[in-house]
């Protein structure tokens, strides 16, 4: 009975705050408390790119003399918030977050700030919160590159836009970028947008099912597909293949995943967007360590997240087609020649 009362008193207190002090002393659960301790929260490790982000980010933090712990939440908001709480309790000096849900992750910022921990939004923007810094690629440009390349192959007709997860602010920006390019053609009646939907959790299987349903509904009358990333493109291409339309319908993607590069060589995918992960991971690690050390960091631009103008670093995405695979992903050692041409 006594135990029950004690836990009833403790649990609510723990679930609202993330305390990292012991008798008033800040606790840092690493070997050498003088080191900068960085917490890296990743939404998911389902898409291949995030393994690369994790590996390169961790390496750079360590090269700069810091310690780092990465936790991935597998697309679960509650888990991501619990992981933030845990890292704050472990005494991280700074949190770097790839939010699963842009809005819900605002709680992480509030919680971190209460403990004096700054937050960097990584690749995806956390909305409506006092985020300290944001580092990403120019995400609207990603969508523009996708639409422009598809239009080179299919300048008119019935287009489908297969978006990412609506809970991810990037998915909104990718779509916005694509629409910037398509809008004038839609207005002229050259392009007809016959499908324009987000894909729950960026799930390739969902993208495939949605494409199967669309092909059935339209009697296979689809001329081009702008898929927001390589995962969704993979699902779309499987559906097109079953309908005998692979290679005939241009499809975009993003992330320069190896299976996508192979599809580009095979001709079933038209393009992907290469985002040099080594750049974002190393720049973010430098930013995290400098900010944690209390150094002043200036950025070129800011982006409004609904609450504040967040100091922002934006990197350049690059369109990849059959023509420039060598000059991009191979030259950058993203993949070896063998991996690409196996
Ligand atoms: C990233 C993409 C990735 C997608 C799914 C987006 O926020 O910018 O690179 O494909 O999430 O993980």
mmCIF file of C-alpha atoms and ligand atoms in Angstrom:
data_model
loop_
_atom_site.group_PDB
_atom_site.id
_atom_site.type_symbol
_atom_site.label_atom_id
_atom_site.label_comp_id
_atom_site.label_asym_id
_atom_site.label_seq_id
_atom_site.Cartn_x
_atom_site.Cartn_y
_atom_site.Cartn_z
ATOM 1 C CA UNK A 1 0.000 0.000 0.000
ATOM 2 C CA UNK A 2 2.749 2.391 1.010
ATOM 3 C CA UNK A 3 4.634 1.549 -2.189
ATOM 4 C CA UNK A 4 1.576 2.254 -4.252
ATOM 5 C CA UNK A 5 1.167 5.693 -2.745
ATOM 6 C CA UNK A 6 4.827 6.503 -3.299
ATOM 7 C CA UNK A 7 4.721 5.540 -6.978
ATOM 8 C CA UNK A 8 1.456 7.386 -7.451
ATOM 9 C CA UNK A 9 3.224 10.493 -6.198
ATOM 10 C CA UNK A 10 6.361 9.985 -8.212
ATOM 11 C CA UNK A 11 4.976 8.984 -11.603
ATOM 12 C CA UNK A 12 3.078 12.189 -12.411
ATOM 13 C CA UNK A 13 6.095 14.249 -11.420
ATOM 14 C CA UNK A 14 8.391 12.231 -13.700
ATOM 15 C CA UNK A 15 6.063 12.209 -16.654
ATOM 16 C CA UNK A 16 5.891 15.987 -16.913
ATOM 17 C CA UNK A 17 9.474 16.983 -16.457
ATOM 18 C CA UNK A 18 12.870 15.660 -17.304
ATOM 19 C CA UNK A 19 15.068 16.494 -14.370
ATOM 20 C CA UNK A 20 18.791 16.041 -14.719
ATOM 21 C CA UNK A 21 19.981 17.119 -11.305
ATOM 22 C CA UNK A 22 20.932 15.099 -8.277
ATOM 23 C CA UNK A 23 20.908 17.078 -5.032
ATOM 24 C CA UNK A 24 21.117 20.209 -7.139
ATOM 25 C CA UNK A 25 24.150 18.979 -9.109
ATOM 26 C CA UNK A 26 23.805 18.461 -12.884
ATOM 27 C CA UNK A 27 24.243 14.802 -13.682
ATOM 28 C CA UNK A 28 26.003 13.834 -16.901
ATOM 29 C CA UNK A 29 25.979 10.086 -17.360
ATOM 30 C CA UNK A 30 29.165 9.745 -19.384
ATOM 31 C CA UNK A 31 32.667 8.776 -18.370
ATOM 32 C CA UNK A 32 34.232 12.199 -18.660
ATOM 33 C CA UNK A 33 31.817 14.922 -17.611
ATOM 34 C CA UNK A 34 34.001 17.601 -19.219
ATOM 35 C CA UNK A 35 33.096 16.291 -22.649
ATOM 36 C CA UNK A 36 30.191 17.752 -24.572
ATOM 37 C CA UNK A 37 27.336 15.230 -24.458
ATOM 38 C CA UNK A 38 25.030 15.277 -27.494
ATOM 39 C CA UNK A 39 21.677 13.494 -27.709
ATOM 40 C CA UNK A 40 20.508 12.555 -31.217
ATOM 41 C CA UNK A 41 16.855 11.622 -31.611
ATOM 42 C CA UNK A 42 15.909 10.056 -34.936
ATOM 43 C CA UNK A 43 12.331 9.426 -35.955
ATOM 44 C CA UNK A 44 12.935 6.167 -37.754
ATOM 45 C CA UNK A 45 15.627 3.960 -39.190
ATOM 46 C CA UNK A 46 13.262 2.520 -41.791
ATOM 47 C CA UNK A 47 14.609 4.508 -44.742
ATOM 48 C CA UNK A 48 18.241 3.655 -45.476
ATOM 49 C CA UNK A 49 19.446 7.244 -45.323
ATOM 50 C CA UNK A 50 18.981 7.578 -41.560
ATOM 51 C CA UNK A 51 21.654 4.921 -40.848
ATOM 52 C CA UNK A 52 24.073 7.077 -42.759
ATOM 53 C CA UNK A 53 22.965 10.203 -40.901
ATOM 54 C CA UNK A 54 23.471 8.385 -37.587
ATOM 55 C CA UNK A 55 26.890 6.975 -38.421
ATOM 56 C CA UNK A 56 28.329 10.204 -39.827
ATOM 57 C CA UNK A 57 26.820 12.409 -37.141
ATOM 58 C CA UNK A 58 28.168 10.227 -34.330
ATOM 59 C CA UNK A 59 31.617 10.098 -35.917
ATOM 60 C CA UNK A 60 31.842 13.872 -36.266
ATOM 61 C CA UNK A 61 30.735 14.521 -32.672
ATOM 62 C CA UNK A 62 33.421 12.094 -31.466
ATOM 63 C CA UNK A 63 36.052 13.626 -33.751
ATOM 64 C CA UNK A 64 35.271 16.956 -32.107
ATOM 65 C CA UNK A 65 35.875 15.403 -28.689
ATOM 66 C CA UNK A 66 32.246 14.913 -27.699
ATOM 67 C CA UNK A 67 30.117 11.977 -26.633
ATOM 68 C CA UNK A 68 26.864 11.088 -28.339
ATOM 69 C CA UNK A 69 23.895 8.822 -27.812
ATOM 70 C CA UNK A 70 21.380 8.180 -30.613
ATOM 71 C CA UNK A 71 17.877 6.832 -30.094
ATOM 72 C CA UNK A 72 15.332 6.048 -32.820
ATOM 73 C CA UNK A 73 11.595 6.058 -32.116
ATOM 74 C CA UNK A 74 10.306 3.962 -35.034
ATOM 75 C CA UNK A 75 7.653 6.484 -35.895
ATOM 76 C CA UNK A 76 6.081 6.610 -32.418
ATOM 77 C CA UNK A 77 5.534 10.067 -30.939
ATOM 78 C CA UNK A 78 5.225 8.908 -27.333
ATOM 79 C CA UNK A 79 8.429 6.948 -27.662
ATOM 80 C CA UNK A 80 10.232 9.946 -29.131
ATOM 81 C CA UNK A 81 9.113 12.130 -26.243
ATOM 82 C CA UNK A 82 10.156 9.487 -23.700
ATOM 83 C CA UNK A 83 13.532 9.211 -25.401
ATOM 84 C CA UNK A 84 13.989 12.978 -25.164
ATOM 85 C CA UNK A 85 13.133 12.818 -21.478
ATOM 86 C CA UNK A 86 15.629 10.020 -20.963
ATOM 87 C CA UNK A 87 18.458 11.863 -22.683
ATOM 88 C CA UNK A 88 17.744 15.035 -20.743
ATOM 89 C CA UNK A 89 17.836 12.996 -17.532
ATOM 90 C CA UNK A 90 21.171 11.572 -18.660
ATOM 91 C CA UNK A 91 22.448 15.134 -18.765
ATOM 92 C CA UNK A 92 22.938 15.784 -22.483
ATOM 93 C CA UNK A 93 24.166 19.310 -23.186
ATOM 94 C CA UNK A 94 22.185 19.574 -26.393
ATOM 95 C CA UNK A 95 19.496 17.656 -28.280
ATOM 96 C CA UNK A 96 19.482 17.197 -32.049
ATOM 97 C CA UNK A 97 16.078 16.010 -33.211
ATOM 98 C CA UNK A 98 14.613 14.515 -36.396
ATOM 99 C CA UNK A 99 10.975 14.856 -35.336
ATOM 100 C CA UNK A 100 8.440 12.209 -36.236
ATOM 101 C CA UNK A 101 5.567 14.666 -35.964
ATOM 102 C CA UNK A 102 6.393 18.341 -36.483
ATOM 103 C CA UNK A 103 3.725 19.600 -34.073
ATOM 104 C CA UNK A 104 3.958 16.999 -31.315
ATOM 105 C CA UNK A 105 7.744 17.318 -31.123
ATOM 106 C CA UNK A 106 7.252 20.898 -29.855
ATOM 107 C CA UNK A 107 6.879 19.257 -26.426
ATOM 108 C CA UNK A 108 10.477 18.090 -26.661
ATOM 109 C CA UNK A 109 11.660 21.675 -27.078
ATOM 110 C CA UNK A 110 9.665 22.912 -24.074
ATOM 111 C CA UNK A 111 10.963 20.055 -21.949
ATOM 112 C CA UNK A 112 14.582 20.520 -23.036
ATOM 113 C CA UNK A 113 14.531 24.266 -22.453
ATOM 114 C CA UNK A 114 13.206 23.756 -18.920
ATOM 115 C CA UNK A 115 16.431 21.863 -18.239
ATOM 116 C CA UNK A 116 18.612 24.406 -20.041
ATOM 117 C CA UNK A 117 19.170 22.099 -23.019
ATOM 118 C CA UNK A 118 19.121 23.690 -26.484
ATOM 119 C CA UNK A 119 17.463 21.944 -29.441
ATOM 120 C CA UNK A 120 18.568 21.670 -33.059
ATOM 121 C CA UNK A 121 15.954 20.517 -35.555
ATOM 122 C CA UNK A 122 17.669 18.115 -37.964
ATOM 123 C CA UNK A 123 16.448 17.724 -41.561
ATOM 124 C CA UNK A 124 12.815 18.173 -40.475
ATOM 125 C CA UNK A 125 11.500 21.307 -38.835
ATOM 126 C CA UNK A 126 9.779 21.196 -35.442
ATOM 127 C CA UNK A 127 6.728 23.476 -35.689
ATOM 128 C CA UNK A 128 5.398 26.040 -33.219
ATOM 129 C CA UNK A 129 8.259 25.862 -30.761
ATOM 130 C CA UNK A 130 11.291 27.919 -29.745
ATOM 131 C CA UNK A 131 13.699 25.746 -31.738
ATOM 132 C CA UNK A 132 17.258 27.062 -31.379
ATOM 133 C CA UNK A 133 18.607 26.064 -34.811
ATOM 134 C CA UNK A 134 17.444 24.234 -37.910
ATOM 135 C CA UNK A 135 19.648 22.470 -40.427
ATOM 136 C CA UNK A 136 18.295 20.872 -43.572
ATOM 137 C CA UNK A 137 18.353 20.839 -47.343
ATOM 138 C CA UNK A 138 16.370 23.255 -49.441
ATOM 139 C CA UNK A 139 13.267 21.096 -49.361
ATOM 140 C CA UNK A 140 11.127 23.144 -51.727
ATOM 141 C CA UNK A 141 13.935 22.857 -54.219
ATOM 142 C CA UNK A 142 13.792 19.050 -53.854
ATOM 143 C CA UNK A 143 10.184 19.126 -55.082
ATOM 144 C CA UNK A 144 11.077 21.537 -57.882
ATOM 145 C CA UNK A 145 13.899 19.290 -59.109
ATOM 146 C CA UNK A 146 11.552 16.294 -59.113
ATOM 147 C CA UNK A 147 8.809 18.015 -61.105
ATOM 148 C CA UNK A 148 11.236 19.630 -63.580
ATOM 149 C CA UNK A 149 12.909 16.319 -64.402
ATOM 150 C CA UNK A 150 9.599 14.492 -64.837
ATOM 151 C CA UNK A 151 8.339 17.241 -67.162
ATOM 152 C CA UNK A 152 11.382 16.746 -69.382
ATOM 153 C CA UNK A 153 10.133 13.204 -69.995
ATOM 154 C CA UNK A 154 6.412 13.875 -69.936
ATOM 155 C CA UNK A 155 5.460 17.511 -70.591
ATOM 156 C CA UNK A 156 1.683 16.982 -70.355
ATOM 157 C CA UNK A 157 -1.043 14.535 -69.425
ATOM 158 C CA UNK A 158 -2.388 12.872 -66.309
ATOM 159 C CA UNK A 159 -0.021 13.382 -63.394
ATOM 160 C CA UNK A 160 -0.079 11.780 -59.944
ATOM 161 C CA UNK A 161 1.554 13.375 -56.923
ATOM 162 C CA UNK A 162 2.481 10.743 -54.338
ATOM 163 C CA UNK A 163 3.481 12.697 -51.254
ATOM 164 C CA UNK A 164 5.264 11.790 -48.036
ATOM 165 C CA UNK A 165 3.840 11.756 -44.517
ATOM 166 C CA UNK A 166 1.730 14.817 -43.821
ATOM 167 C CA UNK A 167 2.983 14.876 -40.220
ATOM 168 C CA UNK A 168 6.480 15.610 -41.574
ATOM 169 C CA UNK A 169 6.869 19.283 -42.492
ATOM 170 C CA UNK A 170 9.294 18.312 -45.250
ATOM 171 C CA UNK A 171 6.520 16.461 -47.062
ATOM 172 C CA UNK A 172 4.563 19.729 -47.248
ATOM 173 C CA UNK A 173 7.626 21.547 -48.641
ATOM 174 C CA UNK A 174 8.399 18.844 -51.207
ATOM 175 C CA UNK A 175 4.824 19.072 -52.457
ATOM 176 C CA UNK A 176 4.965 22.867 -52.471
ATOM 177 C CA UNK A 177 8.121 22.773 -54.601
ATOM 178 C CA UNK A 178 6.567 20.362 -57.092
ATOM 179 C CA UNK A 179 3.419 22.481 -57.307
ATOM 180 C CA UNK A 180 5.482 25.657 -57.946
ATOM 181 C CA UNK A 181 6.605 23.976 -61.160
ATOM 182 C CA UNK A 182 3.340 22.229 -62.093
ATOM 183 C CA UNK A 183 0.915 25.072 -61.350
ATOM 184 C CA UNK A 184 1.410 27.080 -64.579
ATOM 185 C CA UNK A 185 0.924 23.895 -66.616
ATOM 186 C CA UNK A 186 -2.129 22.873 -64.611
ATOM 187 C CA UNK A 187 -3.561 26.358 -65.175
ATOM 188 C CA UNK A 188 -2.971 26.037 -68.919
ATOM 189 C CA UNK A 189 -4.694 22.640 -68.896
ATOM 190 C CA UNK A 190 -1.576 20.826 -70.114
ATOM 191 C CA UNK A 191 -1.134 18.867 -66.909
ATOM 192 C CA UNK A 192 -4.086 17.301 -65.136
ATOM 193 C CA UNK A 193 -3.406 16.400 -61.516
ATOM 194 C CA UNK A 194 -5.489 13.253 -61.194
ATOM 195 C CA UNK A 195 -4.022 12.205 -57.837
ATOM 196 C CA UNK A 196 -2.582 14.352 -55.065
ATOM 197 C CA UNK A 197 -2.271 12.570 -51.735
ATOM 198 C CA UNK A 198 0.158 12.228 -48.860
ATOM 199 C CA UNK A 199 1.367 8.745 -47.902
ATOM 200 C CA UNK A 200 0.923 7.775 -44.287
ATOM 201 C CA UNK A 201 4.311 7.235 -42.539
ATOM 202 C CA UNK A 202 6.108 7.415 -45.911
ATOM 203 C CA UNK A 203 5.243 3.722 -46.190
ATOM 204 C CA UNK A 204 6.212 2.102 -49.550
ATOM 205 C CA UNK A 205 3.517 -0.559 -49.176
ATOM 206 C CA UNK A 206 0.852 2.142 -48.734
ATOM 207 C CA UNK A 207 2.201 3.979 -51.787
ATOM 208 C CA UNK A 208 1.951 0.750 -53.760
ATOM 209 C CA UNK A 209 -1.643 0.067 -52.672
ATOM 210 C CA UNK A 210 -2.664 3.644 -53.417
ATOM 211 C CA UNK A 211 -1.121 3.428 -56.890
ATOM 212 C CA UNK A 212 -2.812 0.082 -57.577
ATOM 213 C CA UNK A 213 -6.172 1.597 -56.632
ATOM 214 C CA UNK A 214 -5.500 4.660 -58.788
ATOM 215 C CA UNK A 215 -4.520 2.605 -61.841
ATOM 216 C CA UNK A 216 -7.643 0.519 -61.448
ATOM 217 C CA UNK A 217 -9.864 3.569 -61.055
ATOM 218 C CA UNK A 218 -8.364 5.309 -64.090
ATOM 219 C CA UNK A 219 -8.041 2.263 -66.330
ATOM 220 C CA UNK A 220 -4.235 2.659 -66.239
ATOM 221 C CA UNK A 221 -4.452 6.195 -67.644
ATOM 222 C CA UNK A 222 -1.544 7.716 -65.735
ATOM 223 C CA UNK A 223 1.232 9.483 -67.637
ATOM 224 C CA UNK A 224 3.673 10.546 -64.921
ATOM 225 C CA UNK A 225 4.227 10.136 -61.187
ATOM 226 C CA UNK A 226 5.998 12.520 -58.869
ATOM 227 C CA UNK A 227 6.830 10.371 -55.847
ATOM 228 C CA UNK A 228 8.267 12.266 -52.887
ATOM 229 C CA UNK A 229 11.075 9.828 -52.043
ATOM 230 C CA UNK A 230 12.693 6.592 -53.163
ATOM 231 C CA UNK A 231 10.703 4.501 -50.694
ATOM 232 C CA UNK A 232 7.355 5.641 -52.089
ATOM 233 C CA UNK A 233 8.778 5.509 -55.641
ATOM 234 C CA UNK A 234 9.648 1.852 -55.058
ATOM 235 C CA UNK A 235 6.032 1.078 -54.119
ATOM 236 C CA UNK A 236 4.699 3.067 -57.080
ATOM 237 C CA UNK A 237 7.018 1.264 -59.516
ATOM 238 C CA UNK A 238 5.940 -2.164 -58.250
ATOM 239 C CA UNK A 239 2.328 -1.197 -58.954
ATOM 240 C CA UNK A 240 3.232 0.188 -62.407
ATOM 241 C CA UNK A 241 5.188 -2.960 -63.173
ATOM 242 C CA UNK A 242 2.217 -5.218 -62.443
ATOM 243 C CA UNK A 243 0.138 -3.064 -64.770
ATOM 244 C CA UNK A 244 2.792 -3.354 -67.502
ATOM 245 C CA UNK A 245 3.622 0.351 -67.198
ATOM 246 C CA UNK A 246 7.112 0.290 -65.675
ATOM 247 C CA UNK A 247 9.600 2.202 -67.895
ATOM 248 C CA UNK A 248 6.658 3.817 -69.718
ATOM 249 C CA UNK A 249 5.611 6.160 -66.921
ATOM 250 C CA UNK A 250 8.325 8.481 -65.548
ATOM 251 C CA UNK A 251 8.669 8.381 -61.748
ATOM 252 C CA UNK A 252 10.698 10.643 -59.458
ATOM 253 C CA UNK A 253 12.236 9.897 -56.091
ATOM 254 C CA UNK A 254 14.574 11.267 -53.431
ATOM 255 C CA UNK A 255 17.460 10.098 -51.225
ATOM 256 C CA UNK A 256 19.637 8.374 -53.823
ATOM 257 C CA UNK A 257 18.971 5.034 -52.133
ATOM 258 C CA UNK A 258 20.910 2.219 -53.785
ATOM 259 C CA UNK A 259 17.798 0.330 -55.025
ATOM 260 C CA UNK A 260 16.650 3.613 -56.605
ATOM 261 C CA UNK A 261 19.992 4.094 -58.361
ATOM 262 C CA UNK A 262 19.620 0.559 -59.718
ATOM 263 C CA UNK A 263 16.075 1.328 -60.887
ATOM 264 C CA UNK A 264 17.359 4.453 -62.641
ATOM 265 C CA UNK A 265 19.927 2.361 -64.495
ATOM 266 C CA UNK A 266 17.213 -0.138 -65.381
ATOM 267 C CA UNK A 267 14.957 2.653 -66.577
ATOM 268 C CA UNK A 268 12.016 2.053 -64.227
ATOM 269 C CA UNK A 269 12.739 5.203 -62.181
ATOM 270 C CA UNK A 270 13.556 8.481 -63.896
ATOM 271 C CA UNK A 271 15.438 10.387 -61.241
ATOM 272 C CA UNK A 272 16.231 10.713 -57.569
ATOM 273 C CA UNK A 273 17.406 13.650 -55.500
ATOM 274 C CA UNK A 274 20.788 13.254 -53.890
ATOM 275 C CA UNK A 275 21.197 15.041 -50.596
ATOM 276 C CA UNK A 276 24.826 14.760 -49.451
ATOM 277 C CA UNK A 277 24.204 13.248 -46.024
ATOM 278 C CA UNK A 278 27.838 13.677 -45.042
ATOM 279 C CA UNK A 279 27.323 17.454 -45.260
ATOM 280 C CA UNK A 280 24.214 17.682 -43.119
ATOM 281 C CA UNK A 281 25.542 15.177 -40.583
ATOM 282 C CA UNK A 282 28.938 16.817 -40.158
ATOM 283 C CA UNK A 283 27.580 20.389 -40.198
ATOM 284 C CA UNK A 284 24.923 19.462 -37.644
ATOM 285 C CA UNK A 285 27.489 17.788 -35.398
ATOM 286 C CA UNK A 286 29.730 20.884 -35.540
ATOM 287 C CA UNK A 287 26.759 23.116 -34.829
ATOM 288 C CA UNK A 288 25.696 20.953 -31.876
ATOM 289 C CA UNK A 289 29.148 20.881 -30.295
ATOM 290 C CA UNK A 290 29.715 24.623 -30.798
ATOM 291 C CA UNK A 291 26.328 25.584 -29.398
ATOM 292 C CA UNK A 292 26.812 23.229 -26.441
ATOM 293 C CA UNK A 293 30.190 24.856 -25.771
ATOM 294 C CA UNK A 294 28.414 28.191 -25.638
ATOM 295 C CA UNK A 295 30.046 29.485 -28.842
ATOM 296 C CA UNK A 296 28.116 31.965 -30.924
ATOM 297 C CA UNK A 297 26.932 30.534 -34.213
ATOM 298 C CA UNK A 298 25.603 32.651 -37.068
ATOM 299 C CA UNK A 299 23.476 31.292 -39.885
ATOM 300 C CA UNK A 300 22.691 32.669 -43.341
ATOM 301 C CA UNK A 301 18.963 32.541 -43.071
ATOM 302 C CA UNK A 302 15.925 31.936 -40.864
ATOM 303 C CA UNK A 303 12.745 29.944 -41.387
ATOM 304 C CA UNK A 304 9.497 30.625 -39.614
ATOM 305 C CA UNK A 305 8.094 27.573 -37.858
ATOM 306 C CA UNK A 306 4.766 29.144 -36.933
ATOM 307 C CA UNK A 307 6.152 30.583 -33.707
ATOM 308 C CA UNK A 308 9.571 32.099 -34.339
ATOM 309 C CA UNK A 309 12.116 32.686 -37.080
ATOM 310 C CA UNK A 310 14.487 29.799 -36.512
ATOM 311 C CA UNK A 311 18.173 30.413 -37.415
ATOM 312 C CA UNK A 312 18.653 28.040 -40.329
ATOM 313 C CA UNK A 313 21.348 26.379 -42.408
ATOM 314 C CA UNK A 314 20.088 25.076 -45.775
ATOM 315 C CA UNK A 315 22.127 22.777 -48.005
ATOM 316 C CA UNK A 316 21.727 22.144 -51.727
ATOM 317 C CA UNK A 317 19.959 19.045 -53.095
ATOM 318 C CA UNK A 318 21.111 17.639 -56.447
ATOM 319 C CA UNK A 319 19.011 15.937 -59.159
ATOM 320 C CA UNK A 320 20.408 12.556 -60.219
ATOM 321 C CA UNK A 321 19.557 10.842 -63.491
ATOM 322 C CA UNK A 322 21.258 8.141 -65.540
ATOM 323 C CA UNK A 323 23.482 10.858 -66.988
ATOM 324 C CA UNK A 324 25.165 12.107 -63.811
ATOM 325 C CA UNK A 325 25.320 9.107 -61.458
ATOM 326 C CA UNK A 326 29.107 9.048 -61.870
ATOM 327 C CA UNK A 327 29.557 12.768 -61.210
ATOM 328 C CA UNK A 328 27.408 12.759 -58.108
ATOM 329 C CA UNK A 329 26.985 9.697 -55.905
ATOM 330 C CA UNK A 330 30.075 7.889 -57.188
ATOM 331 C CA UNK A 331 32.315 10.949 -57.198
ATOM 332 C CA UNK A 332 31.185 11.785 -53.654
ATOM 333 C CA UNK A 333 31.895 8.182 -52.562
ATOM 334 C CA UNK A 334 28.273 7.857 -51.499
ATOM 335 C CA UNK A 335 28.520 4.522 -53.341
ATOM 336 C CA UNK A 336 31.353 2.645 -54.970
ATOM 337 C CA UNK A 337 31.301 1.887 -58.689
ATOM 338 C CA UNK A 338 30.804 -1.793 -57.829
ATOM 339 C CA UNK A 339 27.753 -1.060 -55.694
ATOM 340 C CA UNK A 340 26.198 0.987 -58.482
ATOM 341 C CA UNK A 341 26.991 -1.280 -61.410
ATOM 342 C CA UNK A 342 26.726 -4.676 -59.672
HETATM 343 C C1 LIG B 1 13.470 13.279 -45.429
HETATM 344 C C2 LIG B 1 13.631 12.359 -46.601
HETATM 345 C C3 LIG B 1 13.156 10.950 -46.235
HETATM 346 C C4 LIG B 1 11.774 10.989 -45.567
HETATM 347 C C5 LIG B 1 11.339 9.634 -45.047
HETATM 348 C C6 LIG B 1 12.046 13.245 -44.936
HETATM 349 O O1 LIG B 1 11.848 14.110 -43.888
HETATM 350 O O2 LIG B 1 13.853 14.588 -45.774
HETATM 351 O O3 LIG B 1 14.982 12.330 -46.992
HETATM 352 O O4 LIG B 1 13.054 10.146 -47.373
HETATM 353 O O5 LIG B 1 11.768 11.910 -44.510
HETATM 354 O O6 LIG B 1 12.179 9.145 -44.066
#
